[in-house]
Short mmCIF file of C-alpha atoms and ligand atoms in Angstrom, two decimals:
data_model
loop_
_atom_site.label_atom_id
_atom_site.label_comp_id
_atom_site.label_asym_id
_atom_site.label_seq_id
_atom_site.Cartn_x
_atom_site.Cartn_y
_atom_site.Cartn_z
CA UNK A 277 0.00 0.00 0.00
CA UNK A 278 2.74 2.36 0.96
CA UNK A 279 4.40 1.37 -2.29
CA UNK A 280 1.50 2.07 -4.31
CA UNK A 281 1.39 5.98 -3.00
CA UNK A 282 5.05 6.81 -3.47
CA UNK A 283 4.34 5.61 -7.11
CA UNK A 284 2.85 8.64 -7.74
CA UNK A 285 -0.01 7.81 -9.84
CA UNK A 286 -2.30 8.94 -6.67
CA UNK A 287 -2.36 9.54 -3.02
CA UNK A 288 -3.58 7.04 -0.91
CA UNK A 289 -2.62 8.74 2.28
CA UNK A 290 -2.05 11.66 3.43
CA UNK A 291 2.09 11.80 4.08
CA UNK A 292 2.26 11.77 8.02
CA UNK A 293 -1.04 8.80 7.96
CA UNK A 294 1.97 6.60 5.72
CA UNK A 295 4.83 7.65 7.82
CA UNK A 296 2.99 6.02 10.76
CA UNK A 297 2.23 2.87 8.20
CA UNK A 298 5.54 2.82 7.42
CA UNK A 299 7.04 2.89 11.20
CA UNK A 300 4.71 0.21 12.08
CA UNK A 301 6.17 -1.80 8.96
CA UNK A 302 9.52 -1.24 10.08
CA UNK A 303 8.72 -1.88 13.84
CA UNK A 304 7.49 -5.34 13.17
CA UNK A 305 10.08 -6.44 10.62
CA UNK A 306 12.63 -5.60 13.27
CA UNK A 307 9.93 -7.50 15.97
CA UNK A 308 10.59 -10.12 13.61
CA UNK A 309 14.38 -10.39 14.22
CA UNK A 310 14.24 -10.00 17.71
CA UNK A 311 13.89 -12.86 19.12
CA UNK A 312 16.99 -15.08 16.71
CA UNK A 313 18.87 -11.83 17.44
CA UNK A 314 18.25 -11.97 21.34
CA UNK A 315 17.62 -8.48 22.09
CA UNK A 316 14.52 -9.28 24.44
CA UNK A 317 15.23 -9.86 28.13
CA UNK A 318 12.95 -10.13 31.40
CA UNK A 319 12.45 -7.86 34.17
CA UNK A 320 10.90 -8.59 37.19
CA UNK A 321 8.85 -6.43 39.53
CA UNK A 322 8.21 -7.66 43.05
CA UNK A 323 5.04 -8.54 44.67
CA UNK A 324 4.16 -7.87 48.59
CA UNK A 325 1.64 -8.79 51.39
CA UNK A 326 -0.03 -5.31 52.21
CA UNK A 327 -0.25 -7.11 55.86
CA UNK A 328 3.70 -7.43 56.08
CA UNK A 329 5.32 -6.68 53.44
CA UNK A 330 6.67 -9.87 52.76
CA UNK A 331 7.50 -10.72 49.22
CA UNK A 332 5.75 -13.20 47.63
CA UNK A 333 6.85 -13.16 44.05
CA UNK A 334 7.57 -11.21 40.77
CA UNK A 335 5.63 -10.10 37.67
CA UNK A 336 8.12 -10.79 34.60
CA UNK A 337 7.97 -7.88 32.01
CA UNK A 338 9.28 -8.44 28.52
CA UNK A 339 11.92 -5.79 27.14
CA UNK A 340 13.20 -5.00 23.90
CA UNK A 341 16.33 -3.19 23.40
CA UNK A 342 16.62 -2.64 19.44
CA UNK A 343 19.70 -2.10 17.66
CA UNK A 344 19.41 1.07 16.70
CA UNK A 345 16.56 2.84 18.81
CA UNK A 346 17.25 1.57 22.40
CA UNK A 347 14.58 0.58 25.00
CA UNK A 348 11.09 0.26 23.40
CA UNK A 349 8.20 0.24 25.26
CA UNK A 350 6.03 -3.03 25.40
CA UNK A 351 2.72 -0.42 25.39
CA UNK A 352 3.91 0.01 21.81
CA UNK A 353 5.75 -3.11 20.98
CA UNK A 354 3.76 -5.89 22.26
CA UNK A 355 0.43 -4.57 20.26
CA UNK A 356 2.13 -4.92 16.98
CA UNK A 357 3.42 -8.26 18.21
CA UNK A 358 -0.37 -9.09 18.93
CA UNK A 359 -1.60 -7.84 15.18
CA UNK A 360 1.23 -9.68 13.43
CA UNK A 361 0.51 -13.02 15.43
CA UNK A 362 4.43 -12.59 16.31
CA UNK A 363 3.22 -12.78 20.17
CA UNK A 364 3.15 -16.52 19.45
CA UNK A 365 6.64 -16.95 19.15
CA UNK A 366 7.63 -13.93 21.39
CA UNK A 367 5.30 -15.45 24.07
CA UNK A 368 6.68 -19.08 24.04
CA UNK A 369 9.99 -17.49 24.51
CA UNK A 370 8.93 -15.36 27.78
CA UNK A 371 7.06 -18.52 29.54
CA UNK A 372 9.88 -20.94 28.46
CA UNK A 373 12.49 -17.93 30.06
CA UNK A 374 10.63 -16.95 32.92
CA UNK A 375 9.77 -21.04 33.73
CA UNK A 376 13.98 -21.23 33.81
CA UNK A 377 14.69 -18.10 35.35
CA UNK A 378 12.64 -19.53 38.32
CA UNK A 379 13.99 -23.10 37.99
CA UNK A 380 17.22 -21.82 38.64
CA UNK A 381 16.65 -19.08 41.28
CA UNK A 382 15.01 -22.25 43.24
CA UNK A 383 17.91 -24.20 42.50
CA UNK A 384 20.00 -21.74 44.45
CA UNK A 385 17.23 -21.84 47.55
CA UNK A 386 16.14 -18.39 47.03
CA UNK A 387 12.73 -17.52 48.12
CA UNK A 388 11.38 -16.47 44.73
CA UNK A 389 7.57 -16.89 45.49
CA UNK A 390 5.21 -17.09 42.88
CA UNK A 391 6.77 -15.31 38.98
CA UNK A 392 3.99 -14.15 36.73
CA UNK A 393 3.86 -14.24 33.37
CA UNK A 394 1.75 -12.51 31.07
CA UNK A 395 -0.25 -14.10 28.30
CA UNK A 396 -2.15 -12.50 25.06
CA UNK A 397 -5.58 -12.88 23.88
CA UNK A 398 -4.14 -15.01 20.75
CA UNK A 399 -2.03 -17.67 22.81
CA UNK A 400 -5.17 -18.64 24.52
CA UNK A 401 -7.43 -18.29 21.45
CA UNK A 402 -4.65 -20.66 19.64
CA UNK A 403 -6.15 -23.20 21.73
CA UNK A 404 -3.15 -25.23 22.25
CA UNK A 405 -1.87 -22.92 25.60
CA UNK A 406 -2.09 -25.44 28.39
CA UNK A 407 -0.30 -27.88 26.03
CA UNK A 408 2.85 -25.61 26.01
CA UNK A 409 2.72 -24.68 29.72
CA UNK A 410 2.60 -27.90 30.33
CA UNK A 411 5.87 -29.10 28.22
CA UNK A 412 7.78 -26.02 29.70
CA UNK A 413 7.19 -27.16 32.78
CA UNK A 414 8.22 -30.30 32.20
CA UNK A 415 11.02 -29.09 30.47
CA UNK A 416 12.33 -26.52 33.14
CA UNK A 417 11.56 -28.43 36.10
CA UNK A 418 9.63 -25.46 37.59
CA UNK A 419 6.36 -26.57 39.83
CA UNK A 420 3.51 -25.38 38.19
CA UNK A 421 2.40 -23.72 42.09
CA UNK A 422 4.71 -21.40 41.17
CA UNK A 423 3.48 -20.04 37.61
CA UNK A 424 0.83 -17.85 37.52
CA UNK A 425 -0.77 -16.12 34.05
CA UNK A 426 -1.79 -13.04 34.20
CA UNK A 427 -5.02 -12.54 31.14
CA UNK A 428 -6.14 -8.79 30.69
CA UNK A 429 -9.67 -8.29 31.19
CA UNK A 430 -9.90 -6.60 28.00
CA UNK A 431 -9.11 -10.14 26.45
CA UNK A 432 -11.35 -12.32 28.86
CA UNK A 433 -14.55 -10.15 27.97
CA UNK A 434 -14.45 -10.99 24.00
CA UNK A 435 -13.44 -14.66 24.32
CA UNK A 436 -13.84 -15.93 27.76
CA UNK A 437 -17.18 -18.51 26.73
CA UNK A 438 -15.27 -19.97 23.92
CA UNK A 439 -11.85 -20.25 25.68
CA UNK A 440 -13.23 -21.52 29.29
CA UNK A 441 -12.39 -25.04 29.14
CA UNK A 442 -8.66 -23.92 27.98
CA UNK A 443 -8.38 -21.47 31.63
CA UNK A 444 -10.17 -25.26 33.13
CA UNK A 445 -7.46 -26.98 31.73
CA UNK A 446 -3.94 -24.35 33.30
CA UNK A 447 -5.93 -24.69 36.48
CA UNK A 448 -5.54 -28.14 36.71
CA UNK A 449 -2.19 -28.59 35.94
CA UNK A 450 -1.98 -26.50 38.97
CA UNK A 451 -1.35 -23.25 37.37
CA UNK A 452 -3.06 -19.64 38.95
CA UNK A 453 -4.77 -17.93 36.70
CA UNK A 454 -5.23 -13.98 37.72
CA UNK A 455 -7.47 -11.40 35.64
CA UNK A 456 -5.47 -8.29 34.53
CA UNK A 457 -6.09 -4.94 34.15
CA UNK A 458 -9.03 -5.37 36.13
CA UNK A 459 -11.89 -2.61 35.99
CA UNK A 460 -10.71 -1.26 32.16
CA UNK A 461 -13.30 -3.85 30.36
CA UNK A 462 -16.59 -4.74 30.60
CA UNK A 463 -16.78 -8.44 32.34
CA UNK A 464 -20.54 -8.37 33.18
CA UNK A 465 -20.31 -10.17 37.18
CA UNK A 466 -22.11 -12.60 36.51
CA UNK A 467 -19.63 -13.86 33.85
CA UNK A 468 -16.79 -13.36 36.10
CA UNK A 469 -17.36 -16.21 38.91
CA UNK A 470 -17.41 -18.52 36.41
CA UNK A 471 -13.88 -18.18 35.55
CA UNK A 472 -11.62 -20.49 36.81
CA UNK A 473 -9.41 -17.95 38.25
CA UNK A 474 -7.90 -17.61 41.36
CA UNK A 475 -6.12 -13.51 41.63
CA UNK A 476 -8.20 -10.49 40.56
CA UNK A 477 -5.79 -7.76 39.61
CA UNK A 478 -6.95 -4.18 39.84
CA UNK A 479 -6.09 -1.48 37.26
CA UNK A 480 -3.87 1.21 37.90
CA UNK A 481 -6.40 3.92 36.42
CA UNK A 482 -8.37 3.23 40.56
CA UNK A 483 -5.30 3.26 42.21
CA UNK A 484 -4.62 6.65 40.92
CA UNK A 485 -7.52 8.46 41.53
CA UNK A 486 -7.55 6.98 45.13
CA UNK A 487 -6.28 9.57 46.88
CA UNK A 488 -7.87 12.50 44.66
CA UNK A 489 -11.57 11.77 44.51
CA UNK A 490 -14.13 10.41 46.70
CA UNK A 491 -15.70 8.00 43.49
CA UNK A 492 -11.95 6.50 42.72
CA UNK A 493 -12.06 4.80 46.75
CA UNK A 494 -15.43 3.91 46.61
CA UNK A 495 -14.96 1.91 43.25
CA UNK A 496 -11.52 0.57 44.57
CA UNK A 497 -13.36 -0.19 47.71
CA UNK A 498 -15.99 -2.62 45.95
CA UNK A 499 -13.75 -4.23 43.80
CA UNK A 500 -11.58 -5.44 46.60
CA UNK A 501 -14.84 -6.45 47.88
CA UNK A 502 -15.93 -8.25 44.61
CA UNK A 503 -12.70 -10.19 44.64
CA UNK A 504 -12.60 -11.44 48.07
CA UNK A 505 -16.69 -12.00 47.35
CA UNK A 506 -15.88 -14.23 44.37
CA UNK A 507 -12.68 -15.89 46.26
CA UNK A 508 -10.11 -14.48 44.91
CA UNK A 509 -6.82 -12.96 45.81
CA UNK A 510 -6.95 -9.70 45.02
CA UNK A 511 -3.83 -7.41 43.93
CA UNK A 512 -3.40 -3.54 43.38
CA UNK A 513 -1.42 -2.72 41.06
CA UNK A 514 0.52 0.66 40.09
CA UNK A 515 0.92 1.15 43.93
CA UNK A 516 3.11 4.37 44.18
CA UNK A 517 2.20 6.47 47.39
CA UNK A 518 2.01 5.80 51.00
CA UNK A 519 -1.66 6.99 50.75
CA UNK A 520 -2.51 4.51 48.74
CA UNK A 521 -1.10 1.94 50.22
CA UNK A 522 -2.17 2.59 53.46
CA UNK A 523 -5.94 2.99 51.87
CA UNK A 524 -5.59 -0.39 50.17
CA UNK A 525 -4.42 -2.33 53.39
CA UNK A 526 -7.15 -0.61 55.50
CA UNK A 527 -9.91 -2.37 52.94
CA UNK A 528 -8.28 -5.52 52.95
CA UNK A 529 -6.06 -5.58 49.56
CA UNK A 530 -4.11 -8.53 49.86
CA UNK A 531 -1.15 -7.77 47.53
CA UNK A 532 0.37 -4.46 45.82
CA UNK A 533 2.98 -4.04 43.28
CA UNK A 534 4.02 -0.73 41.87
CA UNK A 535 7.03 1.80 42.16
CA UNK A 536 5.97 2.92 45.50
CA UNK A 537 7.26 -0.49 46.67
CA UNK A 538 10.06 -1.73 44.08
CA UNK A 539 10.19 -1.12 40.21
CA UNK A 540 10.85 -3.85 37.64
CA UNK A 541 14.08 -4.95 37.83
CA UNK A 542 16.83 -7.27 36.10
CA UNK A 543 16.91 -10.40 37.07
CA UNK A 544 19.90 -10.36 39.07
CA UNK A 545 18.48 -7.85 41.31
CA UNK A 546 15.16 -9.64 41.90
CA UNK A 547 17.32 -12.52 42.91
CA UNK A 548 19.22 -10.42 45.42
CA UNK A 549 16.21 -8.73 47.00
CA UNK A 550 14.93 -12.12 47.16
CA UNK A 551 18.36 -13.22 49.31
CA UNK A 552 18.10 -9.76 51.42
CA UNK A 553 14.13 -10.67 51.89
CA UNK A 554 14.68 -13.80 53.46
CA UNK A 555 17.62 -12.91 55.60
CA UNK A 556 15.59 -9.83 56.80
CA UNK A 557 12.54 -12.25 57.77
CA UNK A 558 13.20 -15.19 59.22
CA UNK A 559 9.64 -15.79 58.83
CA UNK A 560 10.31 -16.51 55.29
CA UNK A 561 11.84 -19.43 54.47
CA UNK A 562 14.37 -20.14 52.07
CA UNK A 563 13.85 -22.95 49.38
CA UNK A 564 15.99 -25.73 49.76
CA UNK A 565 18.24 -26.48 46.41
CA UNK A 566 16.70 -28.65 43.99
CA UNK A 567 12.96 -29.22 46.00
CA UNK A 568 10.10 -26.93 44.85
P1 LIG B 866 0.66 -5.00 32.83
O1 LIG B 866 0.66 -6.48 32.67
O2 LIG B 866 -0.53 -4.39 33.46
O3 LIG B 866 2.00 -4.68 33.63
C1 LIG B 866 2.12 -3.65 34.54
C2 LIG B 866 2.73 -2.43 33.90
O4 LIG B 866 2.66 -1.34 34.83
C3 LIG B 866 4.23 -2.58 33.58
O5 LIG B 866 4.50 -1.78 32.43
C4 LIG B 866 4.89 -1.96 34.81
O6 LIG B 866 6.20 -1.49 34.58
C5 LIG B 866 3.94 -0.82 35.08
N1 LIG B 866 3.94 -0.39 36.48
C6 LIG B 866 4.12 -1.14 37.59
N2 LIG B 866 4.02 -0.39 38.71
C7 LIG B 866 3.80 0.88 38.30
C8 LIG B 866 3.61 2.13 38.99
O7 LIG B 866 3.64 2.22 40.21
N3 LIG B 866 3.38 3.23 38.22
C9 LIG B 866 3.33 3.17 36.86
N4 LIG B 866 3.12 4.31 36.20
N5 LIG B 866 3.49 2.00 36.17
C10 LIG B 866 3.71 0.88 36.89
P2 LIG B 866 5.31 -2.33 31.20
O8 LIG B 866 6.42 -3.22 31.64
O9 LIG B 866 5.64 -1.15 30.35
O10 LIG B 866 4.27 -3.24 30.44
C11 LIG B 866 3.12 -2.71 29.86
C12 LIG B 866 2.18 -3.80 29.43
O11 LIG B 866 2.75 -4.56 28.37
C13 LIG B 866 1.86 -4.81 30.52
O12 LIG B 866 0.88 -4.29 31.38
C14 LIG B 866 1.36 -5.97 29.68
O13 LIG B 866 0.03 -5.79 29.31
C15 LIG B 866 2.25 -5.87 28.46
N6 LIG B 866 3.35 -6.84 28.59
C16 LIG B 866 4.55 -6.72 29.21
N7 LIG B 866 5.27 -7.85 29.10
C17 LIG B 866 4.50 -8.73 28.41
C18 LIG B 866 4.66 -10.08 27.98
O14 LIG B 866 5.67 -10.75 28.24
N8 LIG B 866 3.63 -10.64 27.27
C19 LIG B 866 2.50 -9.95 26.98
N9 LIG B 866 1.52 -10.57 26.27
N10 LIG B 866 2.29 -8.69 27.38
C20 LIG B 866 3.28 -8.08 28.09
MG1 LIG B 867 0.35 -8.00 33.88
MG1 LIG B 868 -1.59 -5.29 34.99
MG1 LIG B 869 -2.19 -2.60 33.73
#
């Protein structure tokens, strides 16, 4: 199409409308190449117990540092990835990393928790996503108690009916399922319960207008409440002030994560934090090498 234009026999777009068609071309031919030329890596952002503070695991966040441009951000990467169907192969390459990561920080008795990894729309819709858990945990060695898949809302709203028996299926290999992005889409309630999920995640947009409007806590308020109601764990996410996390723990949040509490991080840093957590807290006890 962008050839067509620059032909010059007529316009199709307007020059900046084909600049952005032409970005997005280049962004996911360079998407493409990523992954042989191993320019994606894994951060990890910690996850706490509002109660104590303890950590209980990590979030792993995929980043892409191209050749030429530096960091890009995954809000505009990991779209593109979804369009082109590239999130298939980019997505068996997080799970399968994030499954070893884990393996190996066990390995070394740290007290990793529970790592998180996030999963598109199209890996479930593929049908075949339980199957490849499945053989990368068997691969890895990594307990499936200590995967959990994080699904935005925005996703489970369109497809959840069709795809319900696949979320039956990760459950019973013993995998958590949590609900994203919670309060962005439109999950009617009555749909919600009968998910097989067991962590309700709320959005960032509440957390932030917490502090600055009376609406923002008494939304934040009932969705805590709708979680716990439904039996689920329920995390805040985006957590960056005091206030807010002092609100959240005072209605019962279980878990936060956010900036206000520890940004994503290398691996090697998650796995020291992990080693300063559990020499801080006795409480919290190290794995032993090589059991789960
Ligand atoms: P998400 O799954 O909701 O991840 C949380 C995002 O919020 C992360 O952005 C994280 O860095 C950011 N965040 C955490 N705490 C705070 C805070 O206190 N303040 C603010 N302003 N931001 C905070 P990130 O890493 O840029 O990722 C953006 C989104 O990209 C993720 O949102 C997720 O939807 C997607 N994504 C990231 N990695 C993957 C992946 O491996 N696979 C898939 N399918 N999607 C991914
Ligand atoms: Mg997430
Ligand atoms: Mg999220
Ligand atoms: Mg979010």
């Amino acid at each position: 199409q962008a050839k067509e234009s620059s032909r010059g026999g007529y316009r199709l777009f307007e020059p900046r409308l084909n600049e952005l068609a032409l970005d997005r071309m280049r962004l996911e031919s360079d998407l493409r190449r990523a992954l042989e030329r191993q320019e994606f890596q894994l951060h990890y952002q910690p996850v706490f117990t509002l109660g104590d503070g303890q950590l209980v695991g990590a979030e792993a966040l995929l980043r892409w540092t191209h050749p030429e441009r530096g960091p890009v951000s995954p809000a505009e990467f990991i779209p593109v990835a979804e369009d082109s169907g590239l999130i298939i192969p980019i997505g068996a390459w997080v799970l399968e990393e994030a499954c070893r990561q884990a393996r190996a920080w066990l390995d070394q008795g740290l007290a990793i928790g529970v790592i998180a990894v996030n999963v598109a729309g199209l890996q479930i819709q593929r049908g075949d996503l339980a199957e490849t858990v499945a053989a990368v945990l068997a691969r890895t060695g990594l307990p499936a108690e200590r995967l959990e898949l994080e699904i935005s809302e925005s996703y489970i709203v369109r497809h959840a009916e069709r795809d319900l028996r696949q979320l039956a299926r990760l459950r019973e290999l013993g995998v958590a399922l949590a609900i994203d992005d919670f309060g962005t889409g439109q999950t009617s309630l009555s749909h919600l319960w009968r998910l097989p999920l067991s962590k309700l995640k709320v959005d960032r947009a509440f957390i932030k207008d917490l502090e600055r409007d009376a609406a923002g806590a008494t939304v934040t308020r009932a969705v805590i409440g709708l979680g716990h109601g439904l039996g689920f764990v329920v995390q805040a996410e985006g957590v960056e002030t005091e206030g807010q996390a002092a609100f959240l723990k005072a209605h019962g949040c279980d878990l936060v994560q956010g900036f206000g509490f520890a940004r994503p991080m290398p691996a090697a840093d998650f796995a020291r934090r992990c080693a300063e957590a559990t020499r801080g807290n006795p409480g919290c006890i190290a794995e032993k090498p090589g059991s789960p």
